[in-house]
PDB file of C-alpha atoms in Angstrom:
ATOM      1  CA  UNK G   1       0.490 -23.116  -0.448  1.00 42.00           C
ATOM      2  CA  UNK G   2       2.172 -19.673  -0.138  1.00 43.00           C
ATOM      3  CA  UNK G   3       5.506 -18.244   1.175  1.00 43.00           C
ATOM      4  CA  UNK G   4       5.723 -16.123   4.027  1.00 47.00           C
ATOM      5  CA  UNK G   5       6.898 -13.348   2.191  1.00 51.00           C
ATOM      6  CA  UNK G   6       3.503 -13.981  -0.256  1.00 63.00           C
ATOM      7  CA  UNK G   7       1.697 -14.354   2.720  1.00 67.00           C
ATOM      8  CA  UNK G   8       2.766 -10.856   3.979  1.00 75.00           C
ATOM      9  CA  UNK G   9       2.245  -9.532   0.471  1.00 81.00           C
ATOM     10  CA  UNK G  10      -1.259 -10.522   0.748  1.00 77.00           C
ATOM     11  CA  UNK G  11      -1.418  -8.740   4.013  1.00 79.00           C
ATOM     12  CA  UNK G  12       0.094  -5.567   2.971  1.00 87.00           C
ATOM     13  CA  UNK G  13      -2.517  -5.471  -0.109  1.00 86.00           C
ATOM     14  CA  UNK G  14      -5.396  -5.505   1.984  1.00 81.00           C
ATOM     15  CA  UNK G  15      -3.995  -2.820   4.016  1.00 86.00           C
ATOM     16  CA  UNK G  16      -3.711  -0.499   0.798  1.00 91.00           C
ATOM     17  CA  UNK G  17      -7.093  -1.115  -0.798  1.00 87.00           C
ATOM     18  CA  UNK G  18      -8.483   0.452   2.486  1.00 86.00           C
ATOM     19  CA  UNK G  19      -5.495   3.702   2.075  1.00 93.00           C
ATOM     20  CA  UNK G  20      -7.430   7.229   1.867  1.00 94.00           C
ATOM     21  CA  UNK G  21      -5.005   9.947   0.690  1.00 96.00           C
ATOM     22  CA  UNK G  22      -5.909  13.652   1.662  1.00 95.00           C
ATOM     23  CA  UNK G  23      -3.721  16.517   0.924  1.00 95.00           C
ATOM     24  CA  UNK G  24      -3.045  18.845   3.368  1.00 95.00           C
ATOM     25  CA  UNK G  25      -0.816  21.228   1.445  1.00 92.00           C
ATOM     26  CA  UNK G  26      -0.631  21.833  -2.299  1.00 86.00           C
ATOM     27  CA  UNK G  27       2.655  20.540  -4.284  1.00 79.00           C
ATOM     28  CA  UNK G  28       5.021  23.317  -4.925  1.00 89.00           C
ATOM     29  CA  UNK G  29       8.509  23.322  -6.417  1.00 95.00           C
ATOM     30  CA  UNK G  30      10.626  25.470  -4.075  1.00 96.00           C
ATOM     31  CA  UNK G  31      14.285  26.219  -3.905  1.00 97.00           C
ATOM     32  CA  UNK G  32      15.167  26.292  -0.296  1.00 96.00           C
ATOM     33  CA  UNK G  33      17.411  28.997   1.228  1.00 96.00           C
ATOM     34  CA  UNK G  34      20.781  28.663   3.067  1.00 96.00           C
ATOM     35  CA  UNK G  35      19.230  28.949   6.133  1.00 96.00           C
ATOM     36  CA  UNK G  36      16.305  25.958   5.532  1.00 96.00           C
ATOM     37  CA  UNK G  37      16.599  24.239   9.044  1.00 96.00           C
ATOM     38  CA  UNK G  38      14.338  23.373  11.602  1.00 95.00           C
ATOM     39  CA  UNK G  39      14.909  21.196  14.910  1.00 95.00           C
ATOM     40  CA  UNK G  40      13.552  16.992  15.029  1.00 96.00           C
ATOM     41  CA  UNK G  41       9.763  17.349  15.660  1.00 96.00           C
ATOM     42  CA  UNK G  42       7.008  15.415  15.145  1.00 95.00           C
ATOM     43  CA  UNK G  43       4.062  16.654  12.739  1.00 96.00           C
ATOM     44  CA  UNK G  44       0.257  15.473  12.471  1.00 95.00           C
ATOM     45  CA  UNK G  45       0.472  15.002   8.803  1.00 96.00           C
ATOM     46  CA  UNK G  46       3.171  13.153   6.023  1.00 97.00           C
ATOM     47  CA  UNK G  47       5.279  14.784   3.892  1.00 97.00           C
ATOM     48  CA  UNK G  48       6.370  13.845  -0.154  1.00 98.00           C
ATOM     49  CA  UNK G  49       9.396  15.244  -1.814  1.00 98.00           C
ATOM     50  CA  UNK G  50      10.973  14.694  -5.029  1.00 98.00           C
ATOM     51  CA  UNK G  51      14.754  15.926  -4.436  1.00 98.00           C
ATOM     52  CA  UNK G  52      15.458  17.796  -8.175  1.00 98.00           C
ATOM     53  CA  UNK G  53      18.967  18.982  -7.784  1.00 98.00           C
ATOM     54  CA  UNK G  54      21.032  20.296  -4.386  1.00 98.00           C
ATOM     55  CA  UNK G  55      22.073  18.828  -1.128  1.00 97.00           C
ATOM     56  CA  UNK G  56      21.254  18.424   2.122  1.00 97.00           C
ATOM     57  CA  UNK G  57      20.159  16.232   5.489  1.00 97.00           C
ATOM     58  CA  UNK G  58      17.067  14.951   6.494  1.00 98.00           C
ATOM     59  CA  UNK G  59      16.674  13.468   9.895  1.00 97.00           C
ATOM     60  CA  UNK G  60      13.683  11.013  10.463  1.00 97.00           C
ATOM     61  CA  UNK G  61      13.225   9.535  13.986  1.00 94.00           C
ATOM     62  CA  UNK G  62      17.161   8.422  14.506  1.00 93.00           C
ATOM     63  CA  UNK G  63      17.953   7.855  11.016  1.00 96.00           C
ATOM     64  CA  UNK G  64      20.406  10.508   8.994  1.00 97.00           C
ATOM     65  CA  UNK G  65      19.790  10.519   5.507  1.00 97.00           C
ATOM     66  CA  UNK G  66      21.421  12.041   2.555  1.00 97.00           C
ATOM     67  CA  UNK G  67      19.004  12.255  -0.099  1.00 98.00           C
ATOM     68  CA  UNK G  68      20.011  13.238  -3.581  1.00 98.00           C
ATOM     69  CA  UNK G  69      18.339  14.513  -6.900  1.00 98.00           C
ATOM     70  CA  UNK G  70      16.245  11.794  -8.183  1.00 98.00           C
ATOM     71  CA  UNK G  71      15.176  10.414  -4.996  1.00 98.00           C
ATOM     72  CA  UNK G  72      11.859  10.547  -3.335  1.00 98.00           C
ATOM     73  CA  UNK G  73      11.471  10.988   0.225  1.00 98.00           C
ATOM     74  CA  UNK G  74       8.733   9.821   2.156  1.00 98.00           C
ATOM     75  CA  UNK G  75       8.318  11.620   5.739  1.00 97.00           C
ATOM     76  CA  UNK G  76       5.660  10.166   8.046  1.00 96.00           C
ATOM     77  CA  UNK G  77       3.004  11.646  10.483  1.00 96.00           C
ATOM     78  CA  UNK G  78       4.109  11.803  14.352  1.00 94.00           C
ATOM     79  CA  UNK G  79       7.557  10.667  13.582  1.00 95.00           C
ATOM     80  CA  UNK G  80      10.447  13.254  14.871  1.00 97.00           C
ATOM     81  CA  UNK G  81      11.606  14.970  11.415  1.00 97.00           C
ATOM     82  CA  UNK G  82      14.080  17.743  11.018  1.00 97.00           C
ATOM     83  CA  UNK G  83      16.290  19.240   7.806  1.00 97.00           C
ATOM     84  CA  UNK G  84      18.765  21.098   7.022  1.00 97.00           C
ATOM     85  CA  UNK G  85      20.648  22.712   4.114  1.00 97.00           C
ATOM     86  CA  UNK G  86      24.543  21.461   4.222  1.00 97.00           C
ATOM     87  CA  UNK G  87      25.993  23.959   1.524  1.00 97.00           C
ATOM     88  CA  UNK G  88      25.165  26.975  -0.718  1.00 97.00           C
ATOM     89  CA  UNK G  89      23.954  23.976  -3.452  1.00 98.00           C
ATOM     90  CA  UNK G  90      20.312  23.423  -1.691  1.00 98.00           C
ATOM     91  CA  UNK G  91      17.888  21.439  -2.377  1.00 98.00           C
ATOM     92  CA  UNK G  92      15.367  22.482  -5.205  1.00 97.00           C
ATOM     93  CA  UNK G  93      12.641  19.941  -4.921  1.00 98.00           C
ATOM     94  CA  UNK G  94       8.529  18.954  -5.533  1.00 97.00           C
ATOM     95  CA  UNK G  95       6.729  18.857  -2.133  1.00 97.00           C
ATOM     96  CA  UNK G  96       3.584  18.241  -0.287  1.00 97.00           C
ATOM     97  CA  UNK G  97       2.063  17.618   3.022  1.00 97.00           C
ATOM     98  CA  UNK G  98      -0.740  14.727   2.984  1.00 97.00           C
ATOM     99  CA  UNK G  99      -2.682  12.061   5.128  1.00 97.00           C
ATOM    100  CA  UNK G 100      -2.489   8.883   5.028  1.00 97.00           C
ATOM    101  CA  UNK G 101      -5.082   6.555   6.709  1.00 94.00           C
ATOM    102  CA  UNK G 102      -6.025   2.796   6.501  1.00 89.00           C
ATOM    103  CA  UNK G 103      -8.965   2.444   8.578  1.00 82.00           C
ATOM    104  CA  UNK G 104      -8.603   4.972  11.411  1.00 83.00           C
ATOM    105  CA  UNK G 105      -4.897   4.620  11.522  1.00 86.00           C
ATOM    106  CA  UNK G 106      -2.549   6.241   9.799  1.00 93.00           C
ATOM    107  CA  UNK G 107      -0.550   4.232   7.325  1.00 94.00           C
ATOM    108  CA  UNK G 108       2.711   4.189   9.749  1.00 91.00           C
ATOM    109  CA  UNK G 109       0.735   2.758  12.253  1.00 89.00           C
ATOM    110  CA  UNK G 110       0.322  -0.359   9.605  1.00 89.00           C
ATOM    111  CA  UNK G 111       3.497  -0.380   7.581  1.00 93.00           C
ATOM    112  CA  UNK G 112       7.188   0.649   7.603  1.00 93.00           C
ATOM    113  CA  UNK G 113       7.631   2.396   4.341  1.00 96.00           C
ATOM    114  CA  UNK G 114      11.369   3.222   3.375  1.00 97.00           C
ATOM    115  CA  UNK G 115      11.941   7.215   3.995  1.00 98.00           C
ATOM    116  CA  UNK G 116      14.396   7.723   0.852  1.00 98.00           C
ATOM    117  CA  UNK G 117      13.825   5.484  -2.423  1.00 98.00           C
ATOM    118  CA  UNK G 118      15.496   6.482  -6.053  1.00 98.00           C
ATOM    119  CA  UNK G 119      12.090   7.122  -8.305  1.00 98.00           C
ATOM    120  CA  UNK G 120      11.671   4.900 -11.346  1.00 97.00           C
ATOM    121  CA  UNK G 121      11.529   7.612 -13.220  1.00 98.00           C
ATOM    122  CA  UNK G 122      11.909  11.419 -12.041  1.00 97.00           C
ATOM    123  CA  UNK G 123      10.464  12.585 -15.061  1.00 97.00           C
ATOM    124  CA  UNK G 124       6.925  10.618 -14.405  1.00 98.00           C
ATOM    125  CA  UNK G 125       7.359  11.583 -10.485  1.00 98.00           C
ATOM    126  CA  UNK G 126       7.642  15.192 -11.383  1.00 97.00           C
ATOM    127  CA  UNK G 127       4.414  14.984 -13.891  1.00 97.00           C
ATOM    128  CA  UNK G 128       2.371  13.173 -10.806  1.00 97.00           C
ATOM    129  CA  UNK G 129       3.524  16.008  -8.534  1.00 97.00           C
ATOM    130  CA  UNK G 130       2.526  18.710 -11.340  1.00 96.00           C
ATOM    131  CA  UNK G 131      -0.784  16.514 -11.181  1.00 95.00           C
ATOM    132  CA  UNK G 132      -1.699  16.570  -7.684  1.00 96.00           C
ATOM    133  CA  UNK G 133      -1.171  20.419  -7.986  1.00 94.00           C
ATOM    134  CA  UNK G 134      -3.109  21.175 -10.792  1.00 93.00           C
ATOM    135  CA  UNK G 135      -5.931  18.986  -9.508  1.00 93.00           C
ATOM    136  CA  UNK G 136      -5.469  21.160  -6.158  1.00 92.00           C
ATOM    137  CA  UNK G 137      -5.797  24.439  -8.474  1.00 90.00           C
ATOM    138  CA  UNK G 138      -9.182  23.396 -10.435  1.00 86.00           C
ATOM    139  CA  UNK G 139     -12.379  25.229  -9.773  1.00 87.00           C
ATOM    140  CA  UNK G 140     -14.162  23.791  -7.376  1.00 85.00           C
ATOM    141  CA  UNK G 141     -16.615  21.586  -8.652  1.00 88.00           C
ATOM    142  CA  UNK G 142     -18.597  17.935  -8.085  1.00 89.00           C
ATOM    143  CA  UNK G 143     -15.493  15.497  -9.413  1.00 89.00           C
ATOM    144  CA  UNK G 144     -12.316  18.035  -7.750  1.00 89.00           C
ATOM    145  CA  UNK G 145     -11.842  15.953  -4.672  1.00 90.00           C
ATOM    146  CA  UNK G 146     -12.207  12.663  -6.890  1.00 92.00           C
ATOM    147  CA  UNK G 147      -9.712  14.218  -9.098  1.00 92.00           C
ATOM    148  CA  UNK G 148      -7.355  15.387  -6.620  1.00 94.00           C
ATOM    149  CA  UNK G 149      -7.272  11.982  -4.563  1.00 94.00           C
ATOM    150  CA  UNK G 150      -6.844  10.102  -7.733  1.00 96.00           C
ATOM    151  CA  UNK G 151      -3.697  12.356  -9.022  1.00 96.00           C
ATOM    152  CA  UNK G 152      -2.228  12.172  -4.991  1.00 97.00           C
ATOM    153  CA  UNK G 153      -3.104   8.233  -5.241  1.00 97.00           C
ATOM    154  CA  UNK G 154      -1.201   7.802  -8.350  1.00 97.00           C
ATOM    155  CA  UNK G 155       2.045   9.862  -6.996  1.00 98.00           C
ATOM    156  CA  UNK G 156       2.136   7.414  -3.978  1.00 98.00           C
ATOM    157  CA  UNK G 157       1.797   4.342  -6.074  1.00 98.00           C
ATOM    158  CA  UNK G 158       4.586   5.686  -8.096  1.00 98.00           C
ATOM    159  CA  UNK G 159       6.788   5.828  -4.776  1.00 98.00           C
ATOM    160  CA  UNK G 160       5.655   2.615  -3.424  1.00 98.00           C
ATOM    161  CA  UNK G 161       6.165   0.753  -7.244  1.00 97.00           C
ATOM    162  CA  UNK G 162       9.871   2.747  -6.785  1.00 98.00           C
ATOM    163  CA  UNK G 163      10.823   1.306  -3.102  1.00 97.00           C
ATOM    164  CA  UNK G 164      13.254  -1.923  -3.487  1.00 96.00           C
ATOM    165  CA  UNK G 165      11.406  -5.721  -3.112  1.00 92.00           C
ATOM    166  CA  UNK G 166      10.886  -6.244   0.583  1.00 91.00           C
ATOM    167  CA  UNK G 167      11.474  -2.625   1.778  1.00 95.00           C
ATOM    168  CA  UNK G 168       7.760  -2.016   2.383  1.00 95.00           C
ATOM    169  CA  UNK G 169       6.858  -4.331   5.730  1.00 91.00           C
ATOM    170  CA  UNK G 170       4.400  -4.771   8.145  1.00 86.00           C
ATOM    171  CA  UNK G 171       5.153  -2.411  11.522  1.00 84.00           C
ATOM    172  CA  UNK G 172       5.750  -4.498  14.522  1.00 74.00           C
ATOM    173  CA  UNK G 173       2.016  -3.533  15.461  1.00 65.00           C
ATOM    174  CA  UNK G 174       0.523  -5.837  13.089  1.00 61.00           C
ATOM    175  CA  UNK G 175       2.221  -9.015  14.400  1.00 54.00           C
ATOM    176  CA  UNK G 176      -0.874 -10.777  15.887  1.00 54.00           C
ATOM    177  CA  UNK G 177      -2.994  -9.699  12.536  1.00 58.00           C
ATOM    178  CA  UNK G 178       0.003 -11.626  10.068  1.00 66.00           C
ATOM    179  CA  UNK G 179      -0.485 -14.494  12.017  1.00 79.00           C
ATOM    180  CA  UNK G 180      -4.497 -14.593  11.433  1.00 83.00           C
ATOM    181  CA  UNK G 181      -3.585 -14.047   7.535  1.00 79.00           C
ATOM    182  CA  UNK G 182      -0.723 -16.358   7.380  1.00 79.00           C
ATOM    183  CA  UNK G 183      -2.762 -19.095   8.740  1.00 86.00           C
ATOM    184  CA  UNK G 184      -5.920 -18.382   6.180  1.00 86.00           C
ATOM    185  CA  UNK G 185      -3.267 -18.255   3.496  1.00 82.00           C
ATOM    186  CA  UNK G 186      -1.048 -21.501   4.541  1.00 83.00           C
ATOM    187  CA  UNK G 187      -4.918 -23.294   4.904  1.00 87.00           C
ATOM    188  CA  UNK G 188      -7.099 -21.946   1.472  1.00 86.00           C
ATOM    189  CA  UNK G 189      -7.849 -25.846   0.792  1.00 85.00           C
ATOM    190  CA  UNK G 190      -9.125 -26.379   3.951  1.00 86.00           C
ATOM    191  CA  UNK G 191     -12.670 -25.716   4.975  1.00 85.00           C
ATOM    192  CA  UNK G 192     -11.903 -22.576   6.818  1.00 87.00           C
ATOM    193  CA  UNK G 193     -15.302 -21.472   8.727  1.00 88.00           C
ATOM    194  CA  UNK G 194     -15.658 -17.839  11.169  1.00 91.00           C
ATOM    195  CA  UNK G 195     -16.276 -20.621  14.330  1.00 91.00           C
ATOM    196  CA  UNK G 196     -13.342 -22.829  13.597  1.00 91.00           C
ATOM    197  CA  UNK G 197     -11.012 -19.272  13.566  1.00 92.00           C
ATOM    198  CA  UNK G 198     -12.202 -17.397  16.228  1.00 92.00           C
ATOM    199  CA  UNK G 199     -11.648 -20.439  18.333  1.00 92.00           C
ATOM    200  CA  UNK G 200      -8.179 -20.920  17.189  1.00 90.00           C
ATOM    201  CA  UNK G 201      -7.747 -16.983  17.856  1.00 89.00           C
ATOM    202  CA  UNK G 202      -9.350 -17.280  21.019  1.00 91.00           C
ATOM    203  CA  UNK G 203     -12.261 -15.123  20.369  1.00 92.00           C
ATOM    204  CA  UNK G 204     -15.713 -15.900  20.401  1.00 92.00           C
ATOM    205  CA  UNK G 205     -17.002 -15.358  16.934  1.00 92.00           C
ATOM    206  CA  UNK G 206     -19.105 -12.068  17.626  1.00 92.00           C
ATOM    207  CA  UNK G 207     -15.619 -10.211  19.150  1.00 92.00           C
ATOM    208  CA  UNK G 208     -13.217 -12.182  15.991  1.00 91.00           C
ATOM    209  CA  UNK G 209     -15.983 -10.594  13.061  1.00 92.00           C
ATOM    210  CA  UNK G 210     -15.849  -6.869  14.625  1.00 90.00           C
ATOM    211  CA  UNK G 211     -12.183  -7.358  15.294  1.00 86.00           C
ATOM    212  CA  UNK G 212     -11.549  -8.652  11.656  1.00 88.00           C
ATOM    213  CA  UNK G 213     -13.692  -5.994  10.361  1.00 85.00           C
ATOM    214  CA  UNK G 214     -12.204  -2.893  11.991  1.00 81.00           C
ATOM    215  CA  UNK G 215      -8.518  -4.147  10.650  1.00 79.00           C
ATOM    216  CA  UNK G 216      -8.924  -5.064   7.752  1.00 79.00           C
ATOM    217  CA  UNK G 217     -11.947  -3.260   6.229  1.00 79.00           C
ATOM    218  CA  UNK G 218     -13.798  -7.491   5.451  1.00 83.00           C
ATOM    219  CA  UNK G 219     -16.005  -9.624   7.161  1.00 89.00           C
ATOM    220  CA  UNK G 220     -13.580 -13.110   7.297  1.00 90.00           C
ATOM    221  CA  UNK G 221     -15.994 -14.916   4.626  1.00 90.00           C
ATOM    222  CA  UNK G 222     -15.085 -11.704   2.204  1.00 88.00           C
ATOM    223  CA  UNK G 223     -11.719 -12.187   2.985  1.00 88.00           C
ATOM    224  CA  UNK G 224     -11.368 -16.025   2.654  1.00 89.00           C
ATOM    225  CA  UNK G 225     -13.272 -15.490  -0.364  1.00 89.00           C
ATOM    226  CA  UNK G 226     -11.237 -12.931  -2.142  1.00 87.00           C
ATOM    227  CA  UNK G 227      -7.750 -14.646  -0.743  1.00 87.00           C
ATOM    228  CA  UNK G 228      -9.205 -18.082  -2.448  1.00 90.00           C
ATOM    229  CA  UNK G 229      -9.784 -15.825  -5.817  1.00 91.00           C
ATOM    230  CA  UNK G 230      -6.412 -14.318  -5.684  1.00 88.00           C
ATOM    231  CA  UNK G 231      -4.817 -16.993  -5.265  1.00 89.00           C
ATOM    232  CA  UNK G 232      -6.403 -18.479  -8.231  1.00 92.00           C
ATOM    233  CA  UNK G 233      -5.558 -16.289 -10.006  1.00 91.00           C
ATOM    234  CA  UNK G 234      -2.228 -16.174  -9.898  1.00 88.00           C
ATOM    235  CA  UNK G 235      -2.134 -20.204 -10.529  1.00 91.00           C
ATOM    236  CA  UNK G 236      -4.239 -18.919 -13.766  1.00 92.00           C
ATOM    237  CA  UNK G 237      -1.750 -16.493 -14.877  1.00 89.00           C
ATOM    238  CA  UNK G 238       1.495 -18.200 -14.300  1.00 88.00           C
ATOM    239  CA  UNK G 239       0.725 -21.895 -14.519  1.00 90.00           C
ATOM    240  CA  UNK G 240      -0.500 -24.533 -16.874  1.00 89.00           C
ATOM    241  CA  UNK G 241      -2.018 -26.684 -13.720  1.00 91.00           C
ATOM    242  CA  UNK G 242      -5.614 -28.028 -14.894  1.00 92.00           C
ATOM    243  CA  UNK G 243      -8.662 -25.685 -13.589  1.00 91.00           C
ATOM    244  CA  UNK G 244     -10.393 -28.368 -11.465  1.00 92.00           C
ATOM    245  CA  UNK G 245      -7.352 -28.736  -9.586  1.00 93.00           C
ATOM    246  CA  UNK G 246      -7.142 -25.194  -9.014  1.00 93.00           C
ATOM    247  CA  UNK G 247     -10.310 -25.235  -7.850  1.00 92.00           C
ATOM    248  CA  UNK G 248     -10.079 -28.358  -5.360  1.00 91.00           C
ATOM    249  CA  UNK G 249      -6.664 -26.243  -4.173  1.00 91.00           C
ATOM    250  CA  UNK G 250      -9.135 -23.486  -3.064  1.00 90.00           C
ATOM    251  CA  UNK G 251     -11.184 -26.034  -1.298  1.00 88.00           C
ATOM    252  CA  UNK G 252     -14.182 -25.358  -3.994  1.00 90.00           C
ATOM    253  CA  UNK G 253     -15.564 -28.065  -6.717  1.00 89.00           C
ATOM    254  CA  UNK G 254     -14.863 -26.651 -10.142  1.00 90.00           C
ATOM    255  CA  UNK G 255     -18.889 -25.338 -10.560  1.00 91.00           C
ATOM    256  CA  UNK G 256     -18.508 -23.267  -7.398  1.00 92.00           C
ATOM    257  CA  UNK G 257     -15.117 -22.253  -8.283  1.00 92.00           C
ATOM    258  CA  UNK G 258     -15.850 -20.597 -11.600  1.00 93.00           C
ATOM    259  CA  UNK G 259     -19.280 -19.388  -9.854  1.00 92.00           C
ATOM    260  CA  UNK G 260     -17.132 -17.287  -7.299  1.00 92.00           C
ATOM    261  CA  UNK G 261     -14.528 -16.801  -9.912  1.00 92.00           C
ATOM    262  CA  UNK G 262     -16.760 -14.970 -11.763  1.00 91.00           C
ATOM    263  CA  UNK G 263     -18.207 -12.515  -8.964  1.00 89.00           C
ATOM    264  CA  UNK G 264     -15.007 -11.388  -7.887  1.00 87.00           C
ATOM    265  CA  UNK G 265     -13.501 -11.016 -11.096  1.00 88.00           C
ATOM    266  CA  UNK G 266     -16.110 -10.675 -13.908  1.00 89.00           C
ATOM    267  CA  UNK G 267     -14.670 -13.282 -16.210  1.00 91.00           C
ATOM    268  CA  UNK G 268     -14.653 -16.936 -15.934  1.00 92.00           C
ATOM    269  CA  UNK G 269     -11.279 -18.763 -14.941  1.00 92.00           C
ATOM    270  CA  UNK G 270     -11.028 -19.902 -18.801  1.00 92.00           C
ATOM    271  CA  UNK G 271     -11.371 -16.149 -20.197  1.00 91.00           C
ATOM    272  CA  UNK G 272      -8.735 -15.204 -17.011  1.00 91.00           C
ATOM    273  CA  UNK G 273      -6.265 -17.399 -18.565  1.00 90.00           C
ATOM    274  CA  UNK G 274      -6.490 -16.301 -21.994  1.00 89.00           C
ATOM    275  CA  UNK G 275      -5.798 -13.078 -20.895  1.00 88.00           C
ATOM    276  CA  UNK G 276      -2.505 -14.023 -19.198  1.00 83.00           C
ATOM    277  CA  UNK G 277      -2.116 -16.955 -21.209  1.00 77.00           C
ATOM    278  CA  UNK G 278      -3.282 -16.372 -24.612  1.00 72.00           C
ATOM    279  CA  UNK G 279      -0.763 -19.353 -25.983  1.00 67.00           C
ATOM    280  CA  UNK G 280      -1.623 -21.869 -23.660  1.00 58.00           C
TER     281      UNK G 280
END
């Protein structure tokens, strides 16, 4: 029903809805001095930059990179990091020091994320950075932590809508959970049930619902549900196929289906089409 590289799509879009961003330090625009430098170390929190003019090296685990203006760079938490300024041209760039957690892990722990991708466009990457800060700035008040993770959630989606297709993966961590999701994704027809999986996981169905819980944020009906939904939805959006055999694709008769439909995305299948497919 689904590629492998939809499949891990799937995967890696769970993992985000459950992100939490938290800044740790404010965004600044600095222009470094000659002497920036500092040996590879390991820090407890991620770093952000947006490289506006200058040169320079960044070293991240045992990769040497070269970033240049234009280019955000995406540091992680407890990975060896150093930098250094090459030439009297230094960097002059946005920056910030964040967390990043899905669940109790953080985020590098779940994904490899690329450490240098060109921004879609510097000018909206600078405004989100200019954002986050004057979100950090406000008075304190009720909404300024809503605000502020909002403006530092909208600067990371701008970074992970500016990596290249297929440079945002799974870490080698979350092997054993692709293969759960790949199999509920390659079987969304079939009548999937919590027993039937745990078994062919090897857990009894007590340990596979707390396991499936703490990794991906879902008890396995949610999930099967929202995967069947999803999935539907995209057939809705990009296809002419006939809604009942959507429906029996999902496993569902076409009652249930627009029943479901409905309660995971507040419009019937019909009314979801129109608004992809107004013409069809």
């Amino acid at each position: 029903m689904n590629t492998t590289v939809t499949q891990q799509d799937e995967l890696i879009r769970t993992h985000l809805d459950r992100l939490r961003l938290d800044l740790v330090v404010a965004a600044r625009i600095t222009k470094v001095h000659r002497e920036w430098a500092r040996p590879l170390q390991p820090d407890p929190f991620s770093r952000l930059y947006l490289i506006l003019e200058g040169e320079g090296r960044l070293v991240v685990g045992d990769q040497v990179l070269d970033p240049k203006p234009g280019d955000l760079c995406y540091l992680p938490a407890e990975v060896p990091v150093s930098y250094e300024a090459i030439s009297d041209n230094t960097y002059r760039k946005h920056w910030l020091h964040f967390s990043a957690l899905i669940g109790d892990k953080d985020i590098g722990e779940v994904l490899s994320l690329p450490y240098v991708v060109r921004s879609k466009s510097p000018e909206e990457a600078g405004a989100l950075f200019e954002q986050v800060g004057a979100a950090d700035r406000d008075p304190p008040g009720l909404a300024t932590p809503l605000r502020l993770r909002s403006a530092l959630t909208a600067l990371f989606a701008h970074y992970l809508d500016s990596a290249p297709p297929g440079t945002v993966q799974l870490s080698p961590q979350q092997t054993s959970e692709s293969d759960v999701v790949q199999y509920i994704q390659a079987n969304l027809g079939s009548p999937l049930t919590v027993e039937s999986l745990a078994a062919r996981f090897g857990q009894d169905q007590p340990s596979f619902i707390r396991y499936f819980r703490a990794e991906f944020g879902l008890s396995p009906k949610q999930y099967l549900k929202r995967a069947r939904i999803e999935w539907a939805q995209r057939e809705l959006a990009s296809t002419a196929r006939p809604m009942e055999e959507i429906a029996a694709a999902v496993g569902m008769d076409q009652s249930y289906f627009s029943k479901v439909f409905r309660q995971v995305s507040s419009v019937t299948p019909s009314e979801y089409r129109k608004l992809y497919r107004p013409h069809s």
